[in-house]
Amino acid sequence: MRLFRPLILPLLASALLSVPVGAQAETGPSYVQPTPAVPPPIDHAFAGTIELDVDATDIRRRIFSVHQRIPVAAGAITLLYPRWEPASHGPSLTVTDLAGLTIEAEGRRLAWRRDPYEPHAFHLDVPPGTKAIDVRFQMVAGDALLTPDVVAVPWQRLTLYPAGWYARNIPVSARLTLPGGFRPFTALNVRDSEGPIVRFEPTSLEILLDAPVLAGRYTAQVPLTAPGPGAVSLDIVALRTGDLTVPEARIAEIKRLIVQMRAVFGATPFAQYHILARLSDDGSSGGTEHRTSSENGLASSHFRDWQAEILSRDLIAHEIVHAWNGFYRTPADLWAPTPNVPVAGSLLWVYEGQTEFWGRVLATRAGQFTPAELRDRLALEAAEIAARPGREWRPLSDDVNYPSFMLRQPVPWRDWQRRRDYYSEGVMLWLAVDAELRERSGGTRSIDDFAHSFFAGATPDAPSRTYTFADLCKALNQVAPGDWAGFLRSWLDGHAELDTTSGLVRHGWRLVFTDIPTAAFRANENEGGVVDLSYSIGLTARSDGTIRAVSWDSPSFEAGLRPGVRILAVNGTPYGRDVLLAAVRDAANHPVVLTVEQDGEQRETPIRYVGTLRYPRLDRIPGRPDTLAALLTAR
Ligand SMILES: [Zn+2]
C-alpha cells in the first residue's frame, strides 16, 4: 500500500475531529457473535440418492474431476466439503484442494456463497421446481493419489453433501473412472464395471467415506481366510510385478494374525475385510484405518526384507485392530455424525494406545516378531516415554489434544513440547493395565479377558457402540474389581512422578542402558536418517552433521545447542557418524568438544558429559515371573 501523506493527513485530522464523543470512541467496538448459518446434522431420512461420478484418469496433471447430482428441494441449502477425518481425529482436510466449483439447476448456473466463518460450507438458493442440482469441481491435490501406476481414491476429498443430515442417512451411488488397465481394490460392493468405469452398489455416505479405492497397474490379491463371512484378503498394489510375490512365511504369519485377533476380539465387525497394501520405493508411510479395510503404506521391499522392517511389521495388525477398537467400539467424544462437526480425543490413549499395544502383542503371537525382537521394540519406546520431561507440564490427558491443534505442525523440542505420545505411552499404560488385572485376579485374568467382554457382540451390521471413561472403568472392574478410575487417572494426569516403566517391571522386565544398540534401535536410527545419542550427550544428528533433535535438559541442551545447528567437527576431527560415536564412547576419559556452526558463526562447544554410549534394552528382573512371555504366547 502506498500512502500520499499530504492528502491523507489533513483528511485523517478532520475525521478525528468529527468523531462524536460516545462509548465507541472511548472503548472500541462491541463484538457481535455471528449467527451460525450451517444447519446442524439431524438424524432423519434423506429423500433421494446422490449420484457421485469421479474421474481419476488425469494422472499427468494429477487432478480429479468430480460431477455430482444431488437431490434437493427449493429454498436455501448448504453443501459441505468434509473437514474432519476419523483417522486423524482432527480437521486434517482442507477445502483449498477444491477448485472450479460450479452448481447448475437444469443447465442454469446457480450462484453460491462460501460461508465466511466455515469455509468448507457453500450456501445457495435453489429455485422453485428444482428436483436436483449438478455440482462440478476439481480436487487438485492429487500428487500422492494419481500416479502412473497407482491411483488412490479418498472419497472424503471428492464429495460435497447437503448439511442437515447424518452421513448414515444420505444414500450415495458412486461411479469411478480409472486409467486404462488399472485394477481396483475396495471394501465397497461393485455393481458392475465396464472397461475403466466401475459402478458401486448404492450405499450410505458414511460407508462410502470410510471405504477408499486403491487401484493400480501391478496388483495381486491374496486370500487370508476361507471365503465367506469375515473373510480377509491382502490386496497389493505395487510399482512392478516383481514386488507382488509375498514369501509363504509372511503370508502364513498374516493368516495366523487373523486367527489370533479372532481369539481376542471374537466375532468380526465386518463381512469382508481388505488389507489395502500400497508398496512404494519411498518406504513405509504409515496406515489409515477403516471399518472394513485399511490403507497400509509399505516399502516395496516390506515382505522381502523382513529384518529391516522391524518398525513396520505390526502396521497391518494395528490397522485391523481398529476395526474393533475404534470403529466397533468408539470413544463417545470421537464419534461424529458427519465429517464436519468437531470431535475430541480424551480417549485416544484407548483408541490409539490400546490399538498400538494389541498390534505389538498380536503380531508377536502370530510370529511376526520373536519375543526378543518385540522386547527390543518395547525398550525403544519405554526409553522414549520415560525420557519425557514435558510430562512435567503436559500430562498424557493433555497430549491427547494433539489432533485439535498440532496436526502437521513442526515441533522442535519434541520431548518437552510432547507430540502424539499417546501411542507409545499407551503401550506402556496397557502393559500396566494387564499387569494390574493379573495381580488383582491372583493371576487368573488378563487383558484378554477384558478384550473378550469389551469388544463382544460385533457383527457386520452392528452400529458403532460408543463408550466413556466410566464405561471403560466398569468393564475393567468386571474383569478384576478395583479402583480403576484412580489407577487410570494416575497415568493420565501424572506428571514427573509417574513411572511409565512400571508395567514392564511388573511383567518381570526392567529398562536398562548398555553401550550396544539393539537392531530395533538401529532401525529407528535408519528410519530417521540420524545417529541417535539421546540417552548420552542428548542429541540426534543427520549424516551432514545437522542436529535434528536436542533432548531437553541434556548435556547438549546445557551447551546451548538446538535443532538445526550444524556440527562441523568433533574433538578437532571433521564430523562423521563414527567420529562422533567414538568421541562419546570415550567421553569418560576425554571431554567431547563439538565445533558447530550456529547463528552464522563457528564456535567450540564443550559438552559436559562423563560417560559412554547408552542404548536402551530390557533386562530380566531375577525372581519375578515373566508374565510378558505369557502375554506374548499365541492363543
Ligand atoms: Zn491407529
XYZ file of C-alpha atoms and ligand atoms in Angstrom:
636
model
C 0.000 0.000 0.000
C 1.271 3.427 -0.873
C 0.212 6.447 1.168
C 0.034 10.019 -0.107
C 0.753 11.777 3.120
C -0.049 15.396 2.151
C -3.567 14.352 1.166
C -4.286 11.704 3.826
C -3.086 13.511 6.909
C -5.422 16.515 6.694
C -8.299 14.132 5.955
C -7.451 11.990 8.971
C -7.154 15.029 11.169
C -10.566 16.310 10.175
C -12.039 12.811 10.556
C -10.710 12.573 14.097
C -12.152 15.945 14.949
C -15.553 14.953 13.620
C -15.894 11.703 15.702
C -18.803 12.270 18.070
C -17.971 11.837 21.712
C -19.514 8.479 22.691
C -18.915 4.977 24.038
C -17.323 3.636 20.846
C -14.715 6.366 20.614
C -13.583 5.604 24.152
C -13.853 1.801 24.495
C -13.870 0.490 20.913
C -16.462 -1.588 19.025
C -18.676 -4.209 20.631
C -18.398 -7.789 19.393
C -21.454 -9.287 17.722
C -21.399 -13.105 17.829
C -22.081 -14.375 14.280
C -25.246 -16.433 13.887
C -24.329 -19.959 12.690
C -25.560 -20.339 9.121
C -24.728 -24.036 8.619
C -27.640 -26.345 9.516
C -26.583 -28.871 12.189
C -26.724 -32.599 11.351
C -30.066 -34.221 12.187
C -30.827 -37.946 12.280
C -33.621 -38.096 9.690
C -34.199 -39.634 6.267
C -32.808 -38.003 3.145
C -35.063 -38.012 0.076
C -33.300 -39.483 -2.945
C -29.782 -40.672 -3.743
C -26.714 -38.584 -4.505
C -25.008 -39.630 -7.720
C -21.249 -39.207 -7.470
C -19.056 -39.525 -10.535
C -15.288 -39.306 -10.027
C -12.862 -39.185 -12.931
C -9.414 -40.342 -11.791
C -7.800 -40.593 -15.216
C -5.766 -37.365 -15.270
C -2.600 -38.931 -13.918
C -0.412 -36.472 -15.844
C -1.740 -33.315 -14.204
C -2.882 -35.224 -11.093
C -6.303 -33.615 -10.992
C -9.530 -35.398 -10.024
C -12.732 -34.238 -11.738
C -15.995 -34.655 -9.868
C -19.601 -34.450 -11.019
C -22.392 -34.905 -8.517
C -26.136 -34.887 -8.978
C -27.669 -34.030 -5.634
C -31.437 -34.274 -4.995
C -32.707 -31.027 -3.462
C -35.857 -29.156 -2.521
C -36.378 -25.492 -3.358
C -35.042 -22.932 -0.907
C -31.810 -22.246 0.920
C -29.391 -25.172 1.191
C -25.794 -25.613 2.309
C -23.275 -28.005 0.789
C -20.353 -29.192 2.892
C -16.856 -30.319 1.939
C -15.542 -32.727 4.630
C -13.120 -31.243 7.124
C -12.611 -33.769 9.935
C -11.179 -37.236 9.343
C -11.795 -40.187 11.685
C -8.260 -41.461 11.149
C -6.510 -38.193 12.002
C -9.058 -37.343 14.719
C -8.705 -33.744 13.609
C -9.536 -31.138 10.945
C -6.940 -32.513 8.535
C -8.843 -31.932 5.290
C -8.599 -28.605 3.518
C -11.034 -27.082 1.069
C -8.021 -25.387 -0.518
C -7.864 -28.572 -2.626
C -11.299 -27.900 -4.150
C -11.315 -25.716 -7.271
C -13.573 -24.873 -10.194
C -16.831 -25.266 -8.283
C -19.941 -24.754 -10.408
C -23.532 -25.550 -9.472
C -26.354 -25.800 -12.009
C -30.074 -26.482 -11.957
C -31.434 -27.819 -15.252
C -28.433 -26.325 -17.038
C -28.839 -22.925 -15.373
C -25.913 -21.679 -13.289
C -26.706 -21.052 -9.621
C -24.702 -18.620 -7.514
C -23.080 -19.984 -4.345
C -21.616 -18.153 -1.367
C -18.859 -19.560 0.800
C -19.595 -19.222 4.492
C -17.152 -16.626 5.847
C -16.796 -18.447 9.163
C -16.892 -22.049 7.902
C -15.029 -22.053 4.570
C -15.941 -25.722 3.954
C -19.621 -24.660 3.626
C -21.252 -23.316 0.448
C -24.671 -21.679 0.652
C -27.068 -21.387 -2.283
C -30.719 -20.730 -3.054
C -32.444 -23.447 -5.042
C -35.128 -22.080 -7.399
C -38.701 -23.388 -7.121
C -39.399 -26.532 -9.116
C -35.798 -27.784 -8.968
C -35.502 -31.504 -8.160
C -31.719 -31.894 -8.367
C -28.598 -29.824 -8.832
C -25.465 -30.653 -10.800
C -22.286 -29.934 -8.867
C -18.910 -29.982 -10.588
C -15.442 -29.332 -9.206
C -11.845 -30.480 -9.327
C -9.693 -31.780 -6.491
C -6.251 -30.539 -7.399
C -4.028 -32.087 -4.696
C -3.560 -35.458 -6.337
C 0.229 -35.740 -6.085
C 0.354 -38.880 -3.966
C -3.031 -40.076 -5.219
C -2.824 -40.010 -9.018
C 0.377 -41.581 -10.293
C 1.221 -43.503 -13.480
C 0.999 -46.891 -11.727
C -1.133 -46.312 -8.617
C -4.361 -44.406 -8.009
C -5.837 -43.878 -4.544
C -9.367 -42.511 -4.264
C -10.176 -40.754 -0.964
C -13.918 -40.156 -1.251
C -13.854 -37.665 1.629
C -11.882 -35.276 -0.575
C -14.110 -35.838 -3.598
C -17.572 -35.220 -2.203
C -19.879 -32.357 -1.324
C -23.000 -33.232 0.632
C -26.007 -31.325 1.966
C -25.841 -30.072 5.548
C -28.702 -31.095 7.822
C -28.449 -34.902 7.826
C -26.361 -37.591 9.479
C -23.988 -39.119 6.928
C -25.587 -42.527 7.531
C -28.927 -41.129 6.279
C -27.649 -39.966 2.895
C -27.680 -42.602 0.122
C -24.907 -42.322 -2.464
C -24.421 -44.105 -5.751
C -20.785 -43.781 -6.831
C -19.108 -44.276 -10.176
C -15.364 -44.180 -10.735
C -13.379 -43.896 -13.956
C -9.829 -45.214 -13.680
C -6.893 -45.082 -16.089
C -6.989 -47.960 -18.575
C -5.570 -51.267 -17.324
C -5.971 -50.444 -13.624
C -7.494 -52.973 -11.226
C -9.376 -51.517 -8.245
C -9.459 -52.847 -4.685
C -12.021 -51.593 -2.181
C -14.407 -52.695 0.533
C -17.294 -51.214 -1.472
C -19.512 -53.660 -3.333
C -19.050 -53.349 -7.079
C -22.308 -53.405 -9.040
C -20.685 -53.694 -12.445
C -17.708 -52.491 -14.377
C -17.285 -51.647 -17.999
C -13.727 -51.097 -19.165
C -12.209 -48.434 -16.930
C -15.582 -47.469 -15.386
C -16.594 -49.036 -12.075
C -20.102 -48.625 -10.656
C -20.628 -49.350 -6.980
C -23.773 -50.558 -5.244
C -25.610 -47.646 -3.626
C -24.539 -47.196 -0.025
C -24.646 -44.542 2.669
C -22.362 -41.522 2.666
C -20.975 -42.771 5.997
C -19.893 -46.092 4.484
C -18.614 -44.514 1.269
C -16.365 -42.062 3.130
C -14.912 -44.996 5.060
C -14.179 -47.171 2.012
C -11.386 -45.798 -0.193
C -10.384 -47.357 -3.501
C -6.799 -48.368 -4.191
C -6.127 -49.215 -7.825
C -3.066 -49.979 -9.847
C -1.369 -51.444 -12.845
C 0.552 -54.111 -10.879
C -1.744 -55.866 -8.442
C -2.279 -59.103 -6.562
C -4.957 -60.332 -4.184
C -4.068 -62.948 -1.584
C -6.938 -64.565 0.361
C -6.013 -64.944 4.045
C -9.074 -66.838 5.233
C -11.687 -69.144 3.792
C -14.244 -67.228 1.716
C -17.493 -66.274 3.429
C -18.450 -64.118 6.414
C -15.467 -62.379 7.986
C -13.160 -63.125 5.043
C -9.913 -61.140 4.912
C -7.718 -60.534 1.876
C -4.376 -58.860 1.279
C -4.802 -56.569 -1.744
C -1.427 -55.419 -3.040
C -0.716 -52.576 -5.436
C 2.959 -52.294 -6.359
C 5.229 -50.398 -8.714
C 6.355 -53.531 -10.540
C 5.342 -57.153 -10.962
C 8.392 -58.415 -9.068
C 7.218 -56.812 -5.809
C 3.919 -58.699 -5.867
C 5.342 -62.018 -4.720
C 4.976 -62.360 -0.966
C 7.029 -65.142 0.658
C 4.924 -68.006 2.036
C 6.270 -67.401 5.547
C 4.910 -63.837 5.528
C 1.502 -64.980 4.273
C 1.400 -67.679 6.950
C 2.117 -65.058 9.626
C -0.685 -62.757 8.479
C -3.062 -65.732 8.405
C -2.073 -66.539 11.990
C -2.567 -62.864 12.848
C -6.218 -63.062 11.776
C -6.673 -66.219 13.881
C -5.059 -64.548 16.905
C -7.251 -61.462 16.500
C -10.411 -63.503 16.482
C -9.195 -65.335 19.585
C -9.014 -61.988 21.405
C -11.845 -59.932 19.920
C -14.303 -62.618 18.835
C -16.786 -62.068 16.017
C -15.808 -59.595 13.304
C -17.437 -56.184 12.804
C -17.031 -56.656 9.044
C -18.472 -59.035 6.448
C -15.236 -58.827 4.480
C -12.010 -57.000 5.203
C -9.467 -55.727 2.696
C -5.882 -55.041 3.746
C -5.048 -52.483 1.063
C -1.251 -52.553 0.775
C 0.401 -49.874 -1.313
C 4.058 -50.686 -1.913
C 6.373 -47.751 -2.511
C 10.083 -47.197 -3.097
C 9.890 -44.336 -0.574
C 9.458 -46.768 2.320
C 6.657 -47.105 4.822
C 4.282 -44.161 5.023
C 2.049 -45.463 7.797
C -1.539 -46.598 7.741
C -5.106 -45.359 7.762
C -7.845 -47.341 9.440
C -11.368 -48.030 8.260
C -14.003 -50.421 9.498
C -13.853 -52.859 6.587
C -10.454 -52.046 5.097
C -7.201 -50.305 5.877
C -4.688 -48.385 3.810
C -1.162 -49.601 4.530
C 1.771 -47.687 3.038
C 4.641 -50.178 2.956
C 8.137 -50.286 1.494
C 8.440 -52.105 -1.837
C 10.779 -54.489 -0.010
C 8.459 -54.857 3.011
C 7.690 -58.555 2.638
C 11.120 -59.472 1.222
C 13.468 -57.647 3.597
C 11.771 -58.642 6.855
C 14.816 -57.961 9.051
C 14.889 -54.297 8.049
C 11.144 -53.922 8.635
C 11.156 -54.307 12.400
C 9.448 -50.933 12.899
C 6.585 -51.556 10.461
C 5.963 -55.292 10.835
C 2.935 -54.653 13.040
C 1.388 -51.902 10.899
C -1.145 -54.270 9.324
C -2.029 -55.672 12.759
C -2.515 -52.168 14.176
C -4.884 -51.121 11.415
C -7.072 -54.249 11.579
C -7.366 -53.963 15.369
C -9.034 -50.602 14.697
C -11.995 -52.413 13.133
C -12.847 -53.373 16.727
C -11.025 -50.734 18.760
C -12.032 -47.529 17.036
C -14.909 -48.390 14.729
C -16.990 -51.030 16.505
C -16.183 -49.571 19.945
C -15.730 -45.810 19.585
C -14.937 -43.217 22.235
C -18.117 -41.193 22.720
C -16.386 -37.873 22.095
C -14.654 -39.171 18.952
C -17.848 -40.306 17.262
C -19.355 -37.792 14.836
C -22.445 -37.972 12.609
C -20.716 -36.108 9.777
C -17.130 -35.168 8.874
C -17.947 -31.507 9.543
C -18.526 -31.455 13.267
C -15.630 -31.392 15.730
C -14.605 -34.362 17.838
C -12.444 -34.590 20.964
C -9.673 -37.034 21.784
C -9.939 -37.571 25.541
C -9.807 -41.361 24.992
C -7.131 -41.510 22.289
C -4.923 -43.407 24.750
C -7.526 -46.170 24.252
C -8.302 -45.645 20.564
C -4.635 -45.441 19.529
C -2.783 -46.520 22.671
C -4.567 -49.827 23.131
C -4.523 -50.460 19.374
C -0.758 -49.966 19.356
C -0.500 -52.325 22.343
C -2.578 -55.037 20.650
C -0.699 -54.537 17.377
C 2.583 -55.349 19.156
C 1.107 -58.255 21.123
C -0.864 -59.879 18.300
C 1.962 -59.526 15.770
C 4.179 -61.394 18.247
C 1.555 -64.058 18.936
C 1.344 -64.518 15.156
C 5.126 -64.846 14.806
C 5.767 -61.507 13.067
C 8.167 -60.673 15.918
C 10.129 -63.071 18.069
C 9.604 -62.243 21.756
C 13.199 -60.933 21.841
C 12.548 -58.636 18.860
C 9.385 -57.361 20.487
C 11.247 -56.660 23.727
C 13.732 -54.550 21.769
C 10.811 -52.622 20.274
C 9.332 -52.131 23.733
C 12.704 -50.983 25.109
C 12.847 -48.331 22.406
C 9.514 -46.807 23.331
C 9.911 -47.423 27.072
C 13.088 -45.319 26.969
C 11.483 -42.658 24.807
C 8.419 -42.317 27.027
C 10.394 -42.465 30.280
C 12.533 -39.590 28.977
C 9.687 -37.128 28.500
C 10.491 -34.101 30.651
C 7.465 -32.446 29.037
C 5.255 -34.612 31.261
C 6.173 -32.122 33.974
C 3.863 -29.571 32.350
C 1.749 -31.699 29.949
C 0.328 -34.973 31.234
C -0.996 -37.637 28.865
C -4.504 -36.218 29.367
C -3.322 -33.070 27.577
C -1.157 -34.834 24.990
C -4.364 -36.400 23.605
C -5.410 -32.922 22.442
C -2.709 -33.189 19.774
C -5.100 -33.539 16.779
C -7.020 -30.388 17.631
C -4.049 -28.047 17.360
C -0.805 -29.828 16.456
C -1.653 -31.672 13.208
C 1.193 -31.178 10.725
C 2.824 -28.585 12.961
C 6.581 -28.925 13.406
C 7.704 -29.475 16.982
C 11.371 -28.539 17.524
C 11.535 -29.733 21.152
C 9.635 -32.996 20.897
C 10.371 -34.382 24.371
C 9.448 -31.077 26.037
C 6.517 -29.957 23.868
C 5.209 -33.538 23.535
C 3.542 -34.649 20.349
C 1.262 -37.635 19.921
C 2.825 -39.593 22.776
C -0.458 -41.426 23.349
C 0.710 -44.195 21.003
C 3.902 -45.218 22.802
C 2.771 -44.150 26.243
C -0.437 -46.062 25.554
C 1.586 -49.245 25.031
C 3.241 -48.745 28.434
C -0.106 -47.929 30.051
C -1.887 -51.019 28.701
C 1.039 -53.221 29.735
C 0.458 -51.843 33.228
C -3.292 -52.493 32.953
C -2.566 -56.121 32.039
C -0.168 -56.454 34.989
C -2.780 -54.906 37.293
C -5.515 -57.266 36.040
C -3.257 -60.273 36.650
C -2.354 -59.095 40.133
C -5.901 -58.233 41.215
C -7.213 -61.576 39.969
C -4.437 -63.626 41.510
C -3.125 -64.489 38.067
C -6.424 -65.876 36.766
C -7.439 -62.972 34.493
C -5.615 -60.803 31.975
C -6.224 -58.166 29.347
C -7.505 -60.902 27.025
C -10.499 -61.288 29.350
C -11.105 -57.546 29.205
C -10.991 -57.624 25.379
C -13.371 -60.619 25.220
C -16.047 -58.680 27.075
C -15.368 -55.114 25.909
C -15.400 -55.970 22.191
C -18.064 -58.690 22.361
C -21.128 -58.592 20.170
C -19.587 -57.353 16.936
C -21.455 -58.115 13.724
C -21.009 -56.601 10.254
C -24.248 -54.648 10.648
C -23.819 -53.646 14.293
C -23.597 -49.867 14.579
C -20.681 -48.334 16.468
C -21.045 -48.716 20.224
C -19.684 -45.630 21.929
C -18.092 -45.668 25.371
C -16.955 -43.214 28.016
C -14.172 -43.291 30.591
C -16.719 -44.558 33.123
C -17.779 -47.402 30.788
C -14.150 -48.419 30.424
C -13.610 -48.482 34.199
C -16.796 -50.522 34.593
C -15.608 -53.074 32.030
C -12.221 -53.408 33.770
C -13.968 -53.721 37.110
C -15.999 -56.645 35.822
C -12.783 -58.487 34.960
C -10.993 -57.695 38.226
C -12.598 -55.371 40.799
C -10.640 -52.361 41.996
C -10.288 -48.590 41.798
C -9.749 -48.448 38.045
C -10.620 -44.778 37.758
C -7.900 -43.963 40.285
C -5.410 -46.276 38.576
C -6.022 -44.810 35.124
C -6.180 -41.197 36.286
C -2.766 -41.567 37.922
C -1.419 -42.390 34.439
C -3.444 -39.815 32.564
C -2.853 -36.889 34.900
C 0.548 -37.967 36.233
C 3.452 -35.554 35.975
C 7.127 -36.153 36.712
C 6.306 -38.633 39.494
C 4.774 -41.142 37.042
C 6.934 -44.221 36.424
C 5.935 -45.236 32.904
C 8.056 -48.395 33.038
C 6.079 -49.791 35.995
C 4.035 -52.098 33.751
C 7.166 -53.643 32.274
C 8.670 -54.049 35.737
C 5.560 -55.832 36.984
C 5.837 -58.118 33.941
C 9.365 -59.062 35.046
C 11.447 -56.737 32.847
C 13.318 -53.519 33.512
C 14.692 -50.851 31.242
C 18.495 -50.733 31.235
C 21.104 -48.962 29.142
C 24.163 -50.572 27.576
C 26.742 -49.340 25.090
C 25.494 -51.585 22.263
C 22.360 -50.631 20.296
C 19.679 -53.233 19.564
C 18.626 -53.983 15.987
C 15.392 -52.097 16.662
C 17.346 -49.064 17.821
C 19.499 -49.162 14.683
C 16.398 -49.495 12.504
C 14.931 -46.459 14.232
C 18.115 -44.503 13.528
C 17.993 -45.543 9.875
C 14.363 -44.557 9.522
C 15.093 -41.115 10.952
C 18.354 -40.812 8.986
C 20.224 -39.934 12.184
C 22.786 -41.054 14.698
C 20.823 -41.160 17.958
C 22.667 -40.107 21.124
C 19.516 -39.066 23.011
C 20.470 -41.106 26.084
C 24.095 -39.982 26.342
C 25.016 -36.456 25.218
C 21.359 -35.769 24.327
C 21.157 -35.137 20.604
C 20.441 -36.774 17.273
C 22.275 -35.681 14.130
C 21.949 -36.286 10.411
C 24.790 -37.557 8.236
C 25.840 -33.992 7.310
C 26.120 -33.054 10.985
C 22.880 -31.089 11.204
C 21.348 -31.572 14.637
C 17.823 -32.908 14.325
C 16.829 -33.060 17.983
C 18.257 -31.964 21.305
C 16.960 -33.593 24.485
C 15.596 -31.066 26.962
C 17.910 -30.541 29.964
C 20.537 -32.864 28.431
C 24.286 -32.081 28.269
C 23.799 -30.862 24.674
C 20.927 -28.640 25.824
C 23.090 -27.222 28.626
C 25.746 -26.471 25.997
C 23.281 -24.191 24.202
C 22.651 -26.420 21.177
C 19.324 -26.555 19.363
C 17.852 -28.372 16.337
C 19.230 -27.038 13.050
C 22.723 -26.232 14.351
C 25.412 -27.991 12.308
C 28.263 -29.972 13.825
C 31.414 -29.368 11.771
C 33.964 -31.285 13.828
C 34.267 -33.490 16.907
C 37.366 -33.021 19.067
C 39.023 -31.363 16.065
C 38.230 -34.151 13.563
C 35.760 -33.365 10.733
C 32.236 -34.592 11.553
C 31.213 -38.141 10.734
C 28.895 -40.620 12.408
C 31.759 -42.853 13.533
C 33.838 -39.890 14.704
C 31.003 -38.718 16.944
C 30.315 -42.240 18.240
C 33.990 -42.778 19.080
C 34.160 -39.480 20.950
C 31.056 -40.202 23.046
C 32.219 -43.768 23.731
C 35.382 -42.277 25.257
C 33.685 -39.329 26.985
C 34.581 -40.592 30.458
C 38.275 -40.201 29.643
C 38.252 -37.362 27.180
C 35.737 -34.471 27.140
C 33.675 -34.120 23.950
C 34.113 -30.768 22.217
C 31.940 -30.042 19.196
C 32.815 -27.404 16.630
C 29.455 -26.084 15.491
C 28.084 -23.542 13.082
C 25.405 -21.627 14.943
C 23.831 -18.255 14.147
C 26.334 -17.537 11.392
C 29.476 -18.218 13.373
C 31.666 -21.127 14.339
C 32.207 -21.913 17.971
C 33.800 -24.589 20.099
C 31.170 -26.225 22.300
C 32.319 -28.404 25.191
C 29.683 -30.992 26.176
C 29.648 -31.669 29.915
C 29.077 -35.415 29.726
C 31.075 -38.010 31.606
C 30.086 -41.496 30.500
C 29.892 -43.585 27.375
C 27.362 -44.624 24.722
C 23.925 -45.530 26.135
C 21.253 -47.553 24.375
C 18.031 -48.946 25.849
C 17.154 -52.616 26.171
C 15.101 -54.770 28.518
C 16.677 -56.933 31.182
C 15.027 -59.742 33.174
C 14.355 -58.990 36.816
C 15.532 -62.060 38.730
C 12.886 -63.677 40.889
C 9.904 -62.018 39.186
C 7.663 -64.176 36.972
C 7.973 -63.372 33.255
C 4.319 -62.562 32.610
C 5.350 -60.666 29.466
C 6.149 -64.064 27.947
C 2.673 -65.239 28.952
C 1.121 -62.166 27.316
C 3.023 -62.791 24.072
C 2.206 -66.507 23.785
C -0.142 -67.459 20.948
C -3.712 -68.253 21.998
Zn -4.158 -46.146 14.718
